[in-house]
Amino acid sequence: MAKASKAITAKKPNVFMRIGLFIKQIIDELRKVVTPTAKELFFWSLAVFIFVLFLMALVTGMDFGLGKLVLWLFG
């Protein structure tokens, strides 16, 4: 029974055919990509920059505050 089920399974294509299929699928996916306009790119970049600055300020504040707390507790 096990030998019969192995004979039914499909044989995998060779390595070069698999690589070709992979490259074809990559090209098909890249055709779906929508390039942003210059205005969209600017505003998304600005949003990311502001978000990173906000997180930097948050982490700096937490570091400073927790450092002062530890010095107050154990200093």
mmCIF file of C-alpha atoms in Angstrom:
data_model
loop_
_atom_site.group_PDB
_atom_site.id
_atom_site.type_symbol
_atom_site.label_atom_id
_atom_site.label_comp_id
_atom_site.label_asym_id
_atom_site.label_seq_id
_atom_site.Cartn_x
_atom_site.Cartn_y
_atom_site.Cartn_z
ATOM 1 C CA MET A 1 0.000 0.000 0.000
ATOM 2 C CA ALA A 2 2.836 2.426 0.825
ATOM 3 C CA LYS A 3 4.531 1.736 -2.517
ATOM 4 C CA ALA A 4 1.337 2.512 -4.394
ATOM 5 C CA SER A 5 0.901 5.898 -2.684
ATOM 6 C CA LYS A 6 4.496 6.859 -3.528
ATOM 7 C CA ALA A 7 3.908 6.064 -7.194
ATOM 8 C CA ILE A 8 0.840 8.325 -7.266
ATOM 9 C CA THR A 9 2.640 11.393 -5.907
ATOM 10 C CA ALA A 10 3.843 13.836 -8.543
ATOM 11 C CA LYS A 11 7.521 14.040 -9.366
ATOM 12 C CA LYS A 12 9.146 17.394 -8.497
ATOM 13 C CA PRO A 13 10.579 19.358 -11.440
ATOM 14 C CA ASN A 14 14.338 19.633 -11.661
ATOM 15 C CA VAL A 15 16.325 22.369 -9.923
ATOM 16 C CA PHE A 16 16.577 24.670 -12.943
ATOM 17 C CA MET A 17 12.832 24.571 -13.585
ATOM 18 C CA ARG A 18 12.158 25.400 -9.927
ATOM 19 C CA ILE A 19 14.590 28.347 -10.055
ATOM 20 C CA GLY A 20 12.943 29.576 -13.270
ATOM 21 C CA LEU A 21 9.494 29.313 -11.687
ATOM 22 C CA PHE A 22 10.736 31.192 -8.620
ATOM 23 C CA ILE A 23 12.119 34.041 -10.752
ATOM 24 C CA LYS A 24 8.889 34.173 -12.787
ATOM 25 C CA GLN A 25 6.848 34.450 -9.591
ATOM 26 C CA ILE A 26 9.120 37.241 -8.328
ATOM 27 C CA ILE A 27 8.622 39.199 -11.549
ATOM 28 C CA ASP A 28 4.847 38.665 -11.377
ATOM 29 C CA GLU A 29 4.771 40.012 -7.813
ATOM 30 C CA LEU A 30 6.956 43.008 -8.689
ATOM 31 C CA ARG A 31 4.489 43.974 -11.426
ATOM 32 C CA LYS A 32 1.830 44.369 -8.706
ATOM 33 C CA VAL A 33 3.886 46.940 -6.766
ATOM 34 C CA VAL A 34 2.520 50.479 -6.900
ATOM 35 C CA THR A 35 5.226 53.155 -6.821
ATOM 36 C CA PRO A 36 4.306 56.102 -4.577
ATOM 37 C CA THR A 37 4.266 59.620 -5.942
ATOM 38 C CA ALA A 38 6.901 62.096 -4.783
ATOM 39 C CA LYS A 39 4.363 63.793 -2.503
ATOM 40 C CA GLU A 40 3.317 60.492 -0.885
ATOM 41 C CA LEU A 41 6.932 59.468 -0.431
ATOM 42 C CA PHE A 42 7.762 62.791 1.240
ATOM 43 C CA PHE A 43 4.853 62.647 3.670
ATOM 44 C CA TRP A 44 5.421 58.976 4.576
ATOM 45 C CA SER A 45 9.106 59.727 5.183
ATOM 46 C CA LEU A 46 8.152 62.714 7.312
ATOM 47 C CA ALA A 47 5.725 60.589 9.341
ATOM 48 C CA VAL A 48 8.414 57.961 9.954
ATOM 49 C CA PHE A 49 10.939 60.640 10.959
ATOM 50 C CA ILE A 50 8.499 62.208 13.450
ATOM 51 C CA PHE A 51 7.604 58.792 14.884
ATOM 52 C CA VAL A 52 11.287 57.906 15.359
ATOM 53 C CA LEU A 53 11.925 61.249 17.079
ATOM 54 C CA PHE A 54 8.951 60.614 19.372
ATOM 55 C CA LEU A 55 10.249 57.155 20.313
ATOM 56 C CA MET A 56 13.750 58.532 20.896
ATOM 57 C CA ALA A 57 12.336 61.157 23.264
ATOM 58 C CA LEU A 58 10.240 58.524 25.047
ATOM 59 C CA VAL A 59 13.161 56.137 25.565
ATOM 60 C CA THR A 60 15.465 58.986 26.625
ATOM 61 C CA GLY A 61 12.887 60.176 29.167
ATOM 62 C CA MET A 62 12.397 56.675 30.521
ATOM 63 C CA ASP A 63 16.150 56.131 30.764
ATOM 64 C CA PHE A 64 16.675 59.420 32.569
ATOM 65 C CA GLY A 65 13.694 58.903 34.890
ATOM 66 C CA LEU A 66 14.546 55.305 35.785
ATOM 67 C CA GLY A 67 18.200 56.266 36.285
ATOM 68 C CA LYS A 68 17.166 58.965 38.755
ATOM 69 C CA LEU A 69 14.816 56.514 40.495
ATOM 70 C CA VAL A 70 17.566 53.909 40.891
ATOM 71 C CA LEU A 71 19.993 56.520 42.229
ATOM 72 C CA TRP A 72 17.333 57.733 44.682
ATOM 73 C CA LEU A 73 16.599 54.154 45.868
ATOM 74 C CA PHE A 74 20.168 52.869 46.139
ATOM 75 C CA GLY A 75 22.236 56.069 46.108
#
